[in-house]
Amino acid sequence: MAARLIDGRQSARSIIESVKSATAALEQRAGCTPGLAVVIVGDDPASHAYVGAKSRMAKECGFASTQHTLPATTTQDELEALVARLNTDHGVHGVLVQLPLPPHLDGDQLTQSVSPAKDVDGLHAVNAGKVATGDFDSGLVSCTPAGAMVLVRSVHGSDLSGLNAVVIGRSNLFGKPMSALLLAANATVTIAHSRTKDLPAICRSADILVAAVGRPQMVTADWIKAGATVVDVGINRVLVPGEPDGKTRLVGDVSFEESQAVAGAVTPVPGGVGPMTIAMLMANTVTAAYRAAGIKPPRFG
Ligand SMILES: NC(=O)c1ccc[n+]([C@@H]2O[C@H](COP(=O)([O-])OP(=O)(O)OC[C@H]3O[C@@H](n4cnc5c(N)ncnc54)[C@H](OP(=O)(O)O)[C@@H]3O)[C@@H](O)[C@H]2O)c1
């Protein structure tokens, strides 16, 4: 039997509808409109496309959204001065600096200069620490792992007791926070990476297999336990064989067709984890606005 398809687009839609309702309720209760400031430096087309999508979604959610587009020649001091201004602007509840930055700028330093209360990307060390210690009431969770967890919960519910989870990838952006979220939900978690020995065997022990590597279709059918839930975070652009003009398509870190024959449930690429990232960014922004207004935010997903 073919694996169940986990529809990230539908889950993301449902989160966005909840964000819209929460935004309207906050306006009514406290006269407060969530404000999202997006900062982009340089003219990388992919980054501009992401930022455009985020700004459009923020508007759809009813936020006051501002975009700060800076030239590639912007200095670290200029960028930090802008972030410092946004940190103290009471109309701004979320500050997002689109990564990657041009090579002369220090992205890590800049990420740490965003106020933790406005760090809607969930990348500040304070927020990473809160996720690691299981404090989900005052911190902001990194958007992609938060979204991937919504998809895991849609299959298994919120208590993963007794389930083995394997996360391939240990980045600060995804692998580490995802592992912490799975652990907080009572899964038994293994984190694998490029130095892991016999990765296929470790993956075969997983009831929940999460791949966040950046290697097209690395995970094949023989890595997957029968009936497992497979969450594919990878986004890789590959050439379509036999097509002229270098036509490309997006694939994940998992061989989707192969996984369908073995897994119990799988996320497609595109249409799985990807749409959840932007939805959770909106959820984090409205959460930050509730907290700034001194009101307990609703839970999303
Ligand atoms: N859907 C979304 O919205 C979204 C968001 C973020 C990222 N992504 C995608 O997710 C993927 C991972 O992103 P990332 O930021 O976490 O990447 P990253 O920082 O490059 O981390 C990749 C991880 O994969 C591990 N790895 C590399 N080669 C491996 C191998 N052969 N076997 C086992 N592990 C290996 C690395 O191990 P070492 O630590 O040992 O080097 C590292 O921990 C990328 O495709 C990215 O585009 C998608």
PDB file of N, CA, C and O and ligand atoms in Angstrom, residues 144 168-171 173-175 192-195 199 211-215 218 233-236 253 273-274 277, ligand 1:
ATOM      1  N   THR A 144      11.316  26.188  10.796  1.00  0.00           N
ATOM      2  CA  THR A 144      11.233  24.934  10.037  1.00  0.00           C
ATOM      3  C   THR A 144      11.035  23.728  10.973  1.00  0.00           C
ATOM      4  O   THR A 144      10.133  22.915  10.726  1.00  0.00           O
ATOM      5  N   ILE A 168      18.586  13.172  10.584  1.00  0.00           N
ATOM      6  CA  ILE A 168      19.871  13.244   9.869  1.00  0.00           C
ATOM      7  C   ILE A 168      20.155  14.725   9.649  1.00  0.00           C
ATOM      8  O   ILE A 168      19.404  15.420   8.954  1.00  0.00           O
ATOM      9  N   GLY A 169      21.237  15.205  10.238  1.00  0.00           N
ATOM     10  CA  GLY A 169      21.597  16.636  10.179  1.00  0.00           C
ATOM     11  C   GLY A 169      21.630  17.223  11.575  1.00  0.00           C
ATOM     12  O   GLY A 169      20.756  16.932  12.401  1.00  0.00           O
ATOM     13  N   ARG A 170      22.657  18.030  11.863  1.00  0.00           N
ATOM     14  CA  ARG A 170      22.817  18.593  13.217  1.00  0.00           C
ATOM     15  C   ARG A 170      23.024  20.102  13.166  1.00  0.00           C
ATOM     16  O   ARG A 170      23.779  20.666  13.966  1.00  0.00           O
ATOM     17  N   SER A 171      22.405  20.774  12.183  1.00  0.00           N
ATOM     18  CA  SER A 171      22.588  22.227  12.092  1.00  0.00           C
ATOM     19  C   SER A 171      21.838  22.934  13.222  1.00  0.00           C
ATOM     20  O   SER A 171      20.872  22.403  13.780  1.00  0.00           O
ATOM     21  N   LEU A 173      20.167  25.548  12.678  1.00  0.00           N
ATOM     22  CA  LEU A 173      18.920  25.991  12.047  1.00  0.00           C
ATOM     23  C   LEU A 173      17.843  24.916  12.147  1.00  0.00           C
ATOM     24  O   LEU A 173      16.683  25.210  12.405  1.00  0.00           O
ATOM     25  N   PHE A 174      18.227  23.659  11.943  1.00  0.00           N
ATOM     26  CA  PHE A 174      17.192  22.625  11.907  1.00  0.00           C
ATOM     27  C   PHE A 174      17.461  21.403  12.802  1.00  0.00           C
ATOM     28  O   PHE A 174      16.669  21.090  13.679  1.00  0.00           O
ATOM     29  N   GLY A 175      18.567  20.709  12.536  1.00  0.00           N
ATOM     30  CA  GLY A 175      18.775  19.394  13.167  1.00  0.00           C
ATOM     31  C   GLY A 175      18.717  19.433  14.687  1.00  0.00           C
ATOM     32  O   GLY A 175      18.018  18.627  15.317  1.00  0.00           O
ATOM     33  N   ALA A 192      21.976  11.979  13.638  1.00  0.00           N
ATOM     34  CA  ALA A 192      23.030  11.468  12.750  1.00  0.00           C
ATOM     35  C   ALA A 192      23.595  12.626  11.938  1.00  0.00           C
ATOM     36  O   ALA A 192      22.954  13.660  11.778  1.00  0.00           O
ATOM     37  N   HIS A 193      24.815  12.449  11.434  1.00  0.00           N
ATOM     38  CA  HIS A 193      25.479  13.513  10.674  1.00  0.00           C
ATOM     39  C   HIS A 193      26.540  12.908   9.775  1.00  0.00           C
ATOM     40  O   HIS A 193      26.604  11.669   9.629  1.00  0.00           O
ATOM     41  N   SER A 194      27.399  13.752   9.206  1.00  0.00           N
ATOM     42  CA  SER A 194      28.324  13.246   8.187  1.00  0.00           C
ATOM     43  C   SER A 194      29.371  12.281   8.749  1.00  0.00           C
ATOM     44  O   SER A 194      30.005  11.545   7.999  1.00  0.00           O
ATOM     45  N   ARG A 195      29.568  12.272  10.063  1.00  0.00           N
ATOM     46  CA  ARG A 195      30.563  11.358  10.662  1.00  0.00           C
ATOM     47  C   ARG A 195      29.909  10.100  11.234  1.00  0.00           C
ATOM     48  O   ARG A 195      30.580   9.305  11.899  1.00  0.00           O
ATOM     49  N   LEU A 199      24.977   4.754   8.534  1.00  0.00           N
ATOM     50  CA  LEU A 199      23.764   5.573   8.569  1.00  0.00           C
ATOM     51  C   LEU A 199      22.509   4.802   8.147  1.00  0.00           C
ATOM     52  O   LEU A 199      21.468   4.910   8.818  1.00  0.00           O
ATOM     53  N   ALA A 211      14.964  13.878   7.527  1.00  0.00           N
ATOM     54  CA  ALA A 211      16.196  14.089   6.755  1.00  0.00           C
ATOM     55  C   ALA A 211      16.370  15.568   6.462  1.00  0.00           C
ATOM     56  O   ALA A 211      15.513  16.199   5.840  1.00  0.00           O
ATOM     57  N   ALA A 212      17.484  16.138   6.939  1.00  0.00           N
ATOM     58  CA  ALA A 212      17.788  17.557   6.694  1.00  0.00           C
ATOM     59  C   ALA A 212      19.271  17.672   6.396  1.00  0.00           C
ATOM     60  O   ALA A 212      20.079  18.072   7.236  1.00  0.00           O
ATOM     61  N   VAL A 213      19.646  17.281   5.191  1.00  0.00           N
ATOM     62  CA  VAL A 213      21.045  17.132   4.829  1.00  0.00           C
ATOM     63  C   VAL A 213      21.447  18.093   3.706  1.00  0.00           C
ATOM     64  O   VAL A 213      22.489  18.740   3.750  1.00  0.00           O
ATOM     65  N   GLY A 214      20.609  18.152   2.667  1.00  0.00           N
ATOM     66  CA  GLY A 214      20.952  18.939   1.483  1.00  0.00           C
ATOM     67  C   GLY A 214      21.629  18.082   0.427  1.00  0.00           C
ATOM     68  O   GLY A 214      22.446  18.573  -0.349  1.00  0.00           O
ATOM     69  N   ARG A 215      21.289  16.775   0.404  1.00  0.00           N
ATOM     70  CA  ARG A 215      21.806  15.850  -0.627  1.00  0.00           C
ATOM     71  C   ARG A 215      20.622  15.199  -1.326  1.00  0.00           C
ATOM     72  O   ARG A 215      19.878  14.419  -0.683  1.00  0.00           O
ATOM     73  N   MET A 218      19.128  11.192  -1.091  1.00  0.00           N
ATOM     74  CA  MET A 218      20.124  10.346  -0.427  1.00  0.00           C
ATOM     75  C   MET A 218      19.460   9.140   0.262  1.00  0.00           C
ATOM     76  O   MET A 218      20.003   8.035   0.279  1.00  0.00           O
ATOM     77  N   VAL A 233      13.105  17.290   4.780  1.00  0.00           N
ATOM     78  CA  VAL A 233      13.294  18.736   4.930  1.00  0.00           C
ATOM     79  C   VAL A 233      14.117  19.302   3.768  1.00  0.00           C
ATOM     80  O   VAL A 233      14.054  20.494   3.469  1.00  0.00           O
ATOM     81  N   GLY A 234      14.864  18.457   3.118  1.00  0.00           N
ATOM     82  CA  GLY A 234      15.795  18.909   2.070  1.00  0.00           C
ATOM     83  C   GLY A 234      15.099  19.626   0.921  1.00  0.00           C
ATOM     84  O   GLY A 234      13.982  19.260   0.533  1.00  0.00           O
ATOM     85  N   ILE A 235      15.756  20.644   0.425  1.00  0.00           N
ATOM     86  CA  ILE A 235      15.286  21.324  -0.797  1.00  0.00           C
ATOM     87  C   ILE A 235      16.482  21.379  -1.733  1.00  0.00           C
ATOM     88  O   ILE A 235      17.457  22.088  -1.464  1.00  0.00           O
ATOM     89  N   ASN A 236      16.440  20.583  -2.794  1.00  0.00           N
ATOM     90  CA  ASN A 236      17.575  20.514  -3.730  1.00  0.00           C
ATOM     91  C   ASN A 236      17.056  20.706  -5.142  1.00  0.00           C
ATOM     92  O   ASN A 236      16.067  20.084  -5.534  1.00  0.00           O
ATOM     93  N   ASP A 253      15.695  15.266   0.250  1.00  0.00           N
ATOM     94  CA  ASP A 253      16.823  14.408   0.614  1.00  0.00           C
ATOM     95  C   ASP A 253      16.424  12.933   0.581  1.00  0.00           C
ATOM     96  O   ASP A 253      17.250  12.054   0.801  1.00  0.00           O
ATOM     97  N   VAL A 273       7.342  20.122   4.101  1.00  0.00           N
ATOM     98  CA  VAL A 273       7.839  20.993   5.174  1.00  0.00           C
ATOM     99  C   VAL A 273       7.941  22.453   4.710  1.00  0.00           C
ATOM    100  O   VAL A 273       7.710  23.378   5.496  1.00  0.00           O
ATOM    101  N   GLY A 274       8.284  22.666   3.431  1.00  0.00           N
ATOM    102  CA  GLY A 274       8.514  24.029   2.923  1.00  0.00           C
ATOM    103  C   GLY A 274       7.420  25.028   3.292  1.00  0.00           C
ATOM    104  O   GLY A 274       7.711  26.060   3.920  1.00  0.00           O
ATOM    105  N   THR A 277       7.257  26.400   6.974  1.00  0.00           N
ATOM    106  CA  THR A 277       8.241  27.338   7.517  1.00  0.00           C
ATOM    107  C   THR A 277       7.661  28.749   7.565  1.00  0.00           C
ATOM    108  O   THR A 277       7.728  29.433   8.590  1.00  0.00           O
TER     109      THR A 277
HETATM  110  N1  LIG B   1      11.909  23.344   4.039  1.00  0.00           N
HETATM  111  C1  LIG B   1      12.497  24.441   4.511  1.00  0.00           C
HETATM  112  O1  LIG B   1      11.882  25.475   4.706  1.00  0.00           O
HETATM  113  C2  LIG B   1      13.954  24.370   4.849  1.00  0.00           C
HETATM  114  C3  LIG B   1      14.506  25.194   5.827  1.00  0.00           C
HETATM  115  C4  LIG B   1      15.846  25.025   6.162  1.00  0.00           C
HETATM  116  C5  LIG B   1      16.613  24.110   5.473  1.00  0.00           C
HETATM  117  N2  LIG B   1      16.056  23.380   4.475  1.00  0.00           N
HETATM  118  C6  LIG B   1      16.840  22.399   3.710  1.00  0.00           C
HETATM  119  O2  LIG B   1      17.242  21.359   4.591  1.00  0.00           O
HETATM  120  C7  LIG B   1      18.531  20.878   4.223  1.00  0.00           C
HETATM  121  C8  LIG B   1      19.439  20.990   5.419  1.00  0.00           C
HETATM  122  O3  LIG B   1      19.515  22.341   5.834  1.00  0.00           O
HETATM  123  P1  LIG B   1      20.531  22.819   6.978  1.00  0.00           P
HETATM  124  O4  LIG B   1      20.470  24.278   7.035  1.00  0.00           O
HETATM  125  O5  LIG B   1      20.266  22.030   8.221  1.00  0.00           O
HETATM  126  O6  LIG B   1      21.919  22.342   6.294  1.00  0.00           O
HETATM  127  P2  LIG B   1      23.416  22.333   6.844  1.00  0.00           P
HETATM  128  O7  LIG B   1      23.634  23.379   7.842  1.00  0.00           O
HETATM  129  O8  LIG B   1      24.279  22.248   5.649  1.00  0.00           O
HETATM  130  O9  LIG B   1      23.489  20.918   7.617  1.00  0.00           O
HETATM  131  C9  LIG B   1      23.483  19.711   6.928  1.00  0.00           C
HETATM  132  C10 LIG B   1      23.685  18.581   7.882  1.00  0.00           C
HETATM  133  O10 LIG B   1      23.709  17.375   7.129  1.00  0.00           O
HETATM  134  C11 LIG B   1      24.832  16.590   7.537  1.00  0.00           C
HETATM  135  N3  LIG B   1      25.349  15.812   6.403  1.00  0.00           N
HETATM  136  C12 LIG B   1      25.954  16.262   5.287  1.00  0.00           C
HETATM  137  N4  LIG B   1      26.291  15.231   4.493  1.00  0.00           N
HETATM  138  C13 LIG B   1      25.902  14.101   5.122  1.00  0.00           C
HETATM  139  C14 LIG B   1      25.977  12.733   4.824  1.00  0.00           C
HETATM  140  N5  LIG B   1      26.535  12.280   3.696  1.00  0.00           N
HETATM  141  N6  LIG B   1      25.486  11.861   5.708  1.00  0.00           N
HETATM  142  C15 LIG B   1      24.913  12.282   6.860  1.00  0.00           C
HETATM  143  N7  LIG B   1      24.796  13.574   7.201  1.00  0.00           N
HETATM  144  C16 LIG B   1      25.296  14.468   6.350  1.00  0.00           C
HETATM  145  C17 LIG B   1      25.867  17.579   8.020  1.00  0.00           C
HETATM  146  O11 LIG B   1      26.725  16.908   8.910  1.00  0.00           O
HETATM  147  P3  LIG B   1      28.002  17.635   9.610  1.00  0.00           P
HETATM  148  O12 LIG B   1      27.419  18.496  10.697  1.00  0.00           O
HETATM  149  O13 LIG B   1      28.794  16.506  10.135  1.00  0.00           O
HETATM  150  O14 LIG B   1      28.684  18.417   8.537  1.00  0.00           O
HETATM  151  C18 LIG B   1      24.995  18.645   8.681  1.00  0.00           C
HETATM  152  O15 LIG B   1      24.765  18.362  10.021  1.00  0.00           O
HETATM  153  C19 LIG B   1      18.946  21.717   2.997  1.00  0.00           C
HETATM  154  O16 LIG B   1      18.554  21.020   1.829  1.00  0.00           O
HETATM  155  C20 LIG B   1      18.107  22.974   3.122  1.00  0.00           C
HETATM  156  O17 LIG B   1      17.845  23.579   1.854  1.00  0.00           O
HETATM  157  C21 LIG B   1      14.751  23.481   4.159  1.00  0.00           C
END
